[in-house]
Structure formats: C-alpha cells, structure tokens
Short mmCIF file of C-alpha atoms in Angstrom, two decimals:
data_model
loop_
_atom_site.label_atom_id
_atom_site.label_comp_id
_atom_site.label_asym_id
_atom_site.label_seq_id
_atom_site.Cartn_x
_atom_site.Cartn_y
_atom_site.Cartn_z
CA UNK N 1 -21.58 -3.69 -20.44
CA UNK N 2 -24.54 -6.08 -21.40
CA UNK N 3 -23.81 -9.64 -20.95
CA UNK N 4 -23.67 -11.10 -24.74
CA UNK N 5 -21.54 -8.21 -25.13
CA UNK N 6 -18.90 -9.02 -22.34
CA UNK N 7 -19.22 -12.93 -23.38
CA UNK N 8 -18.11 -12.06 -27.07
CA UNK N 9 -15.32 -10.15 -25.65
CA UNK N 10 -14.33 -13.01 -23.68
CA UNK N 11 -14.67 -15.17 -26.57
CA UNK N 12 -12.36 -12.86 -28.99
CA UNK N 13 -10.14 -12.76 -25.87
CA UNK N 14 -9.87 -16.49 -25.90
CA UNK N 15 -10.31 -16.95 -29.21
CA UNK N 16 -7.28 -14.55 -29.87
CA UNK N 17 -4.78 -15.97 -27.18
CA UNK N 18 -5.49 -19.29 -27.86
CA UNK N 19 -4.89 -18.89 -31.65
CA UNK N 20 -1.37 -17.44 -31.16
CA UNK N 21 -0.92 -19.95 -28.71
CA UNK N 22 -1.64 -23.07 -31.02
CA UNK N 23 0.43 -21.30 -33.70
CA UNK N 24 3.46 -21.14 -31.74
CA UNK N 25 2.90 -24.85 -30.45
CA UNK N 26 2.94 -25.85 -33.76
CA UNK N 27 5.77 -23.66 -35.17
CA UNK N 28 8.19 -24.91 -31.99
CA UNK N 29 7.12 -28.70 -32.38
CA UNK N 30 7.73 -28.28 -36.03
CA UNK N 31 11.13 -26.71 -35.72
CA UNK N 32 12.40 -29.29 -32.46
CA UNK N 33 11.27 -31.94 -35.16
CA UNK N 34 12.96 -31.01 -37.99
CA UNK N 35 16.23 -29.33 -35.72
CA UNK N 36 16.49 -32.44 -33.59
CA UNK N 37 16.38 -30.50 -30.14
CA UNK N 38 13.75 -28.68 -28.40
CA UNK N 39 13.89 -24.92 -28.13
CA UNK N 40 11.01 -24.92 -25.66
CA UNK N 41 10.54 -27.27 -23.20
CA UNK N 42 7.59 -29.72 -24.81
CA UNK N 43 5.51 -31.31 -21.65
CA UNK N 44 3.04 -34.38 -21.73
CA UNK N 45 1.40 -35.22 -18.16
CA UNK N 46 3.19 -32.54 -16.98
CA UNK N 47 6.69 -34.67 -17.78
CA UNK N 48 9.28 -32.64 -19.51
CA UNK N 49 10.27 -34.30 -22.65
CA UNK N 50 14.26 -34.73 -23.41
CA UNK N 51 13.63 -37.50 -26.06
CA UNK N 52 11.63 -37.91 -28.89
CA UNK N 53 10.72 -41.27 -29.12
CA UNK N 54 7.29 -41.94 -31.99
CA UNK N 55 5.45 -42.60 -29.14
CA UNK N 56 6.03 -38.90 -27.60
CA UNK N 57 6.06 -37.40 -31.17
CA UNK N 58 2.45 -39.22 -31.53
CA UNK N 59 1.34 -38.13 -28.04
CA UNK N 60 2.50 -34.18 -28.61
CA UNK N 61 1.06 -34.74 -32.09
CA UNK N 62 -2.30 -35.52 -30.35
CA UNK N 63 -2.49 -33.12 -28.21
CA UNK N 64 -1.99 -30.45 -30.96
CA UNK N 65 -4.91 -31.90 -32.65
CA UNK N 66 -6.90 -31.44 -29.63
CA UNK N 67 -5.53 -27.81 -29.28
CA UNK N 68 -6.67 -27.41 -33.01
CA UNK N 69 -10.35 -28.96 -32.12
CA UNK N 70 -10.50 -26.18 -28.97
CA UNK N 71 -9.10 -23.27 -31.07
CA UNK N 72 -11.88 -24.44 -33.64
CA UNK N 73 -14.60 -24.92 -30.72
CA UNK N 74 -14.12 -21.29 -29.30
CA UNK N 75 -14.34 -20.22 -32.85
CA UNK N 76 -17.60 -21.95 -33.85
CA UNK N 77 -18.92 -20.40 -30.52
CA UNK N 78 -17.59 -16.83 -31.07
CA UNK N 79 -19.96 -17.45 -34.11
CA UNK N 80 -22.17 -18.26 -32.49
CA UNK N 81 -22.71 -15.34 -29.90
CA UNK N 82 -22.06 -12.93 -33.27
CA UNK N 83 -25.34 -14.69 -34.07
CA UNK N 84 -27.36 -14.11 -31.18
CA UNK N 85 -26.06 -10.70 -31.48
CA UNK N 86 -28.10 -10.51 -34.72
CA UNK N 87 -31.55 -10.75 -32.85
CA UNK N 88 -32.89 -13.54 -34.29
CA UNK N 89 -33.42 -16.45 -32.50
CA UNK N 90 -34.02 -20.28 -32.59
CA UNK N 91 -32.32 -20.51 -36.78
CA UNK N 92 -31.69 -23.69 -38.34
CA UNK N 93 -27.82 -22.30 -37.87
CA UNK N 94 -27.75 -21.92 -33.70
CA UNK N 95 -29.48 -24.75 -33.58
CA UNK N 96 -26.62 -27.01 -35.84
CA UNK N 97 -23.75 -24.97 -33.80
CA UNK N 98 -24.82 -25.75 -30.40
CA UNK N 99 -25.00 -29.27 -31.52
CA UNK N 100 -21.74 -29.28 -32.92
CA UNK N 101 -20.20 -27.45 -29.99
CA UNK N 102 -21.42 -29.94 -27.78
CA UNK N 103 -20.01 -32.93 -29.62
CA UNK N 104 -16.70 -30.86 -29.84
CA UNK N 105 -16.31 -30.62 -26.40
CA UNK N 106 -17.23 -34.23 -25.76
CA UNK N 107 -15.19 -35.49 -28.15
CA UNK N 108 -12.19 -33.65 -26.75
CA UNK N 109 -12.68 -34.27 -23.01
CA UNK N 110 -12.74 -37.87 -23.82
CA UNK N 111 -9.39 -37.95 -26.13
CA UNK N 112 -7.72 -35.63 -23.53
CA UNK N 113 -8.58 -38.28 -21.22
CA UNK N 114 -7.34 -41.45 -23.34
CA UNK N 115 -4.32 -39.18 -24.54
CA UNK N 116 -3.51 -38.70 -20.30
CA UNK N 117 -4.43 -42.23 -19.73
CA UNK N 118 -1.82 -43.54 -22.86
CA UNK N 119 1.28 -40.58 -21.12
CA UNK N 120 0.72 -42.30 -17.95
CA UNK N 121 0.88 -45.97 -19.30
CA UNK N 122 4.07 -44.72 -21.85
CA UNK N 123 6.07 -42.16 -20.30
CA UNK N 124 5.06 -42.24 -16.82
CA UNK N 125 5.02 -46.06 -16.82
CA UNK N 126 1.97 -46.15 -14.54
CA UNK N 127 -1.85 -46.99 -15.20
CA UNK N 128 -4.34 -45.09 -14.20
CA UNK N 129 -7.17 -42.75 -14.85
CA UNK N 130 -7.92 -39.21 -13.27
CA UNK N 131 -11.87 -40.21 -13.52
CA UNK N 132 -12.14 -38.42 -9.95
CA UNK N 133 -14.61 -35.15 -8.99
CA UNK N 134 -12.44 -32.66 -8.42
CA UNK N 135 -13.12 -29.53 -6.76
CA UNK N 136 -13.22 -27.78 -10.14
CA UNK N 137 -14.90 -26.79 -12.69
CA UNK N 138 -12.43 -28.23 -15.15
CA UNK N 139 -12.95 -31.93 -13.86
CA UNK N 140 -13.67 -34.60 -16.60
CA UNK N 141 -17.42 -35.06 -15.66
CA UNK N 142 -18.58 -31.51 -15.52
CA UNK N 143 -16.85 -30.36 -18.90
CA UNK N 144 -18.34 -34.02 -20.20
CA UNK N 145 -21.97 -32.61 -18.88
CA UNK N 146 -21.19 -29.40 -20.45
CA UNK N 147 -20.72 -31.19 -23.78
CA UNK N 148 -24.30 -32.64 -23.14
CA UNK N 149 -25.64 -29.94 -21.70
CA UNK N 150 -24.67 -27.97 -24.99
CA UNK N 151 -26.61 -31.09 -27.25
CA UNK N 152 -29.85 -30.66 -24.62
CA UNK N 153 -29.62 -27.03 -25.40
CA UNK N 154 -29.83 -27.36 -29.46
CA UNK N 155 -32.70 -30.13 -28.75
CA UNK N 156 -34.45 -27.14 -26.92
CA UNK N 157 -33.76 -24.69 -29.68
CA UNK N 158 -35.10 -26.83 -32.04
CA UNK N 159 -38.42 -27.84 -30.25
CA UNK N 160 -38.63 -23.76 -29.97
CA UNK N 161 -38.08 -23.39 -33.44
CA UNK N 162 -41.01 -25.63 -33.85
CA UNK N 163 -43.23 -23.73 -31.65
CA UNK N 164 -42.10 -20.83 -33.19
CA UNK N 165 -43.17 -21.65 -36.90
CA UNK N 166 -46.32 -23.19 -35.56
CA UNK N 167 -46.91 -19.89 -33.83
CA UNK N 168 -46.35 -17.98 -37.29
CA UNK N 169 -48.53 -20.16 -39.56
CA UNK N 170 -51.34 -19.59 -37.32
CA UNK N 171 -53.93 -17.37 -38.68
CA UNK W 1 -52.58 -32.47 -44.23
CA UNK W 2 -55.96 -34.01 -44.40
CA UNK W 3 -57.75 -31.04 -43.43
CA UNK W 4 -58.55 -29.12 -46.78
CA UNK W 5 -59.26 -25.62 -46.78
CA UNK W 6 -62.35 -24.52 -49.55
CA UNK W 7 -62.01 -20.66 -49.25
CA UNK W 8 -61.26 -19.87 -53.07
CA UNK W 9 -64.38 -21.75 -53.84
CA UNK W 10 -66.43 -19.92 -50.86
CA UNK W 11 -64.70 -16.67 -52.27
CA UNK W 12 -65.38 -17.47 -55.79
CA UNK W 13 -69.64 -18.15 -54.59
CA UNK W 14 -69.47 -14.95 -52.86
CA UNK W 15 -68.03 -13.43 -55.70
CA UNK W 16 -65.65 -11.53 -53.31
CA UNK W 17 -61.41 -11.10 -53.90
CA UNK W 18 -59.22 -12.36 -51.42
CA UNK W 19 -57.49 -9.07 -49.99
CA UNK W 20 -61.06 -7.29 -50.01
CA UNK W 21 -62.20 -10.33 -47.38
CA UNK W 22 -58.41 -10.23 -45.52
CA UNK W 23 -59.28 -6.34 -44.98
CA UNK W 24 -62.83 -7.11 -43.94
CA UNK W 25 -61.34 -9.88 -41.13
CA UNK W 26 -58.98 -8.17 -40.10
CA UNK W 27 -55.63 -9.96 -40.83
CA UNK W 28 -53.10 -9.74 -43.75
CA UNK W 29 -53.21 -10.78 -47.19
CA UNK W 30 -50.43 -12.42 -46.95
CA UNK W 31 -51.88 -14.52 -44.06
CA UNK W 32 -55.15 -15.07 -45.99
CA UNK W 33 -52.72 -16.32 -48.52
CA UNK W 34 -51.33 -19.20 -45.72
CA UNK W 35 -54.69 -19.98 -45.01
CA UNK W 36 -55.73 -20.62 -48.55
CA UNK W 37 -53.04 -23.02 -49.87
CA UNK W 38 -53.50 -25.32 -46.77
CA UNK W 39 -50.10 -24.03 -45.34
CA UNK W 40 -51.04 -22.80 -42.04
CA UNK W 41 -50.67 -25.25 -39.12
CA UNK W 42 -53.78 -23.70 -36.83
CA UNK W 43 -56.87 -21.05 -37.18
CA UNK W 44 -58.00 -19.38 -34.56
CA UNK W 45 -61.61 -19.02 -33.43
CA UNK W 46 -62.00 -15.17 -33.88
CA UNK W 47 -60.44 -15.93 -37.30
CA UNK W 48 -62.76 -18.26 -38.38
CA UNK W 49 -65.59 -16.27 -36.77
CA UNK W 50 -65.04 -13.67 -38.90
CA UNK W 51 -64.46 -16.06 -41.81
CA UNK W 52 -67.82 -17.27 -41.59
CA UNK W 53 -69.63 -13.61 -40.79
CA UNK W 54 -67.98 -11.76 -43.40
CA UNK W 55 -68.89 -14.86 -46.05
CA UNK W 56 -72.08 -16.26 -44.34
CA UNK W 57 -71.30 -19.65 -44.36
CA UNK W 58 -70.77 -22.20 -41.36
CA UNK W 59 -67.08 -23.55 -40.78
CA UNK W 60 -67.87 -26.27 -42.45
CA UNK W 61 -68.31 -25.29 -45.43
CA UNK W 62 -64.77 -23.72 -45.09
CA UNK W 63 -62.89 -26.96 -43.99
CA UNK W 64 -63.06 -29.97 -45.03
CA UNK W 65 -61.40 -33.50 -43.93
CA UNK W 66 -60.33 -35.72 -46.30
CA UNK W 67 -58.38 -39.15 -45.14
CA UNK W 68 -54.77 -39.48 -46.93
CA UNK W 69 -54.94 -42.98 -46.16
#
C-alpha cells in the first residue's frame, strides 16, 4: 500500500474512533448531568470524579471542547490528505489547512496544559506543571513543535506556490 | 509592472496575427496571449530570440520601461 494511501486510512481510522468516542463522552456527561450520578466513571488528571462540583463540571466541560477541537483537527487533516490525493499541489486550500492545523494543535496542547495545570491546583490541590521532556512523542514540547512545524510547512507551500505561478507565467 | 510589453504594435507594423507568430516561435497562443497583456512574470531568452527573428526587430523595441512612480 502507497503511503498517502495507508496515512488516509489511518486518518479515517482515527477520525472514525475518535468521533464515536467524543459522541459517547458527550452523551454520558450529558446524562450524569441531567441524572445526578455518573454511569461511567468521568476522570480529570487521572482522578476519578464522585462529585460534581462547577469547578469539575467546567473542567470535564473543557476537556470536551478540546476533544471537539481534536475530532475537528483529524478531520480538517483527513481533508487534507483527500486533497493531496487529488494530484494537485501547493492550492490556496492546503496551504490555509496546514495553517489551520497547526494553530489547532497549538492551541490545544496549550489549553490541555492550563486545563492539567487548573485539575492539579482544584482537585488535586497541588501546583504544578508537567513542562518536562518526556521520553515520548506525546510530551508538551514536541506536539507544541509539531503545531509549528505544521505553520513552517504552509509558509513553505506558499513560497512554492509562488515559484510555481512564477514558473507558469514564464514564456 | 513597469516593464511594458509593445508586441500588438510590433504585430500590427508587421502586419502579422498573433497565433500565426505563436506558431512561428514556437509556444502557445495562449502563452503569446500572457505575454501580450503584460501578465507574464519572466521571458526567456530563446523566447525573445525568436520574438525578435521572426519580427525583425531588436528587444527593445519589444519592451519598454516605464517608471510607475
């Protein structure tokens, strides 16, 4: 299987199981709201939460938001690849998606992090950050450079779409 | 752009149509077209070469620059 190929599978893949996965976050937070006791067991910071309080209701409220913004992320970028797929390269289109993908993922890394941060501070009742390099990809600096990295790559596409018109209107 | 491009009114001396001198050079009509309505963002040398052969002339009296300012 060619590599676009596999990546859009993995996309739909992700795309697919993170969809029903935000739908039934939202259904059971919905339904423990409006029931008054949780059918699933809700977690923030990995805490289990027995009490809804408006500060947990906020924080789980949050971090739907951000599951929204990641469902909607993998979707712009399942797009994205659909695009690629097309042949054409360096459009006025890839160029504003990559953009927007990168801000998307910076914009989430750094709420996850304030959102972790505040769960510490307010159910945890301890301060501190988790700022650290871990030895993973999924550490707050290298999904922050990712975010950038996606930005740098639309600047690129767009200085080749440049080139590429130049290239065109010479006779 | 400042840099003005007089083919028409080369054409028009040479009493010659635009596609006739696009098939004598060598290069699209619709290409001749970018050339002539100042829309094309470089010409290269073998292009104007044959410009100039095909409608004896000298380059410039095929461009022409004219300051905007």
């Amino acid at each position: 299987m060619k590599q676009p190929i596999l990546l859009k599978t993995i996309l739909d893949i992700c795309f697919i199981l993170l969809a029903f996965s935000f739908l039934g976050a939202v259904i059971f937070f919905t339904l423990t709201l409006t029931q008054g006791e949780s059918f699933f067991p809700i977690t923030v910071n990995g805490n289990v939460l027995t009490e809804f309080t408006p500060i947990t209701i906020i924080l789980v409220s949050a971090e739907l938001i951000i599951g929204g913004l990641i469902l909607y992320t993998v979707f712009i970028l399942r797009k994205l690849v659909r695009n690629f797929l097309k042949g054409k390269l360096f459009t006025r289109f890839q160029i504003a998606t990559l953009n927007m993908v990168g801000q998307l993922i910076i914009l989430i890394t750094i709420a996850q992090g304030i959102i972790d941060f505040l769960g510490k501070i307010l159910i945890d009742s301890t301060a501190g950050s988790n700022l650290g390099v871990k030895f993973s990809f999924g550490s707050f600096w290298f999904i922050l450079a990712i975010g950038l990295f996606f930005i740098y790559l639309s600047k690129i596409f767009k200085n080749a779409k440049d080139l590429k018109e130049e290239n065109e209107l010479t006779v | 752009m400042p840099i003005i491009v007089n083919l028409d009114s080369m054409l028009e001396k040479r009493n010659m149509k635009s596609n006739e001198l696009a098939e004598r050079i060598g290069i699209t009509t619709a290409n001749l077209s970018i050339l002539k309505t100042g829309k094309a963002k470089a010409v290269r040398f073998s292009t104007l070469e044959a410009i100039c052969r095909e409608l004896e002339c000298q380059p410039g009296d095929i461009l022409e620059f004219e300051d905007e300012t």
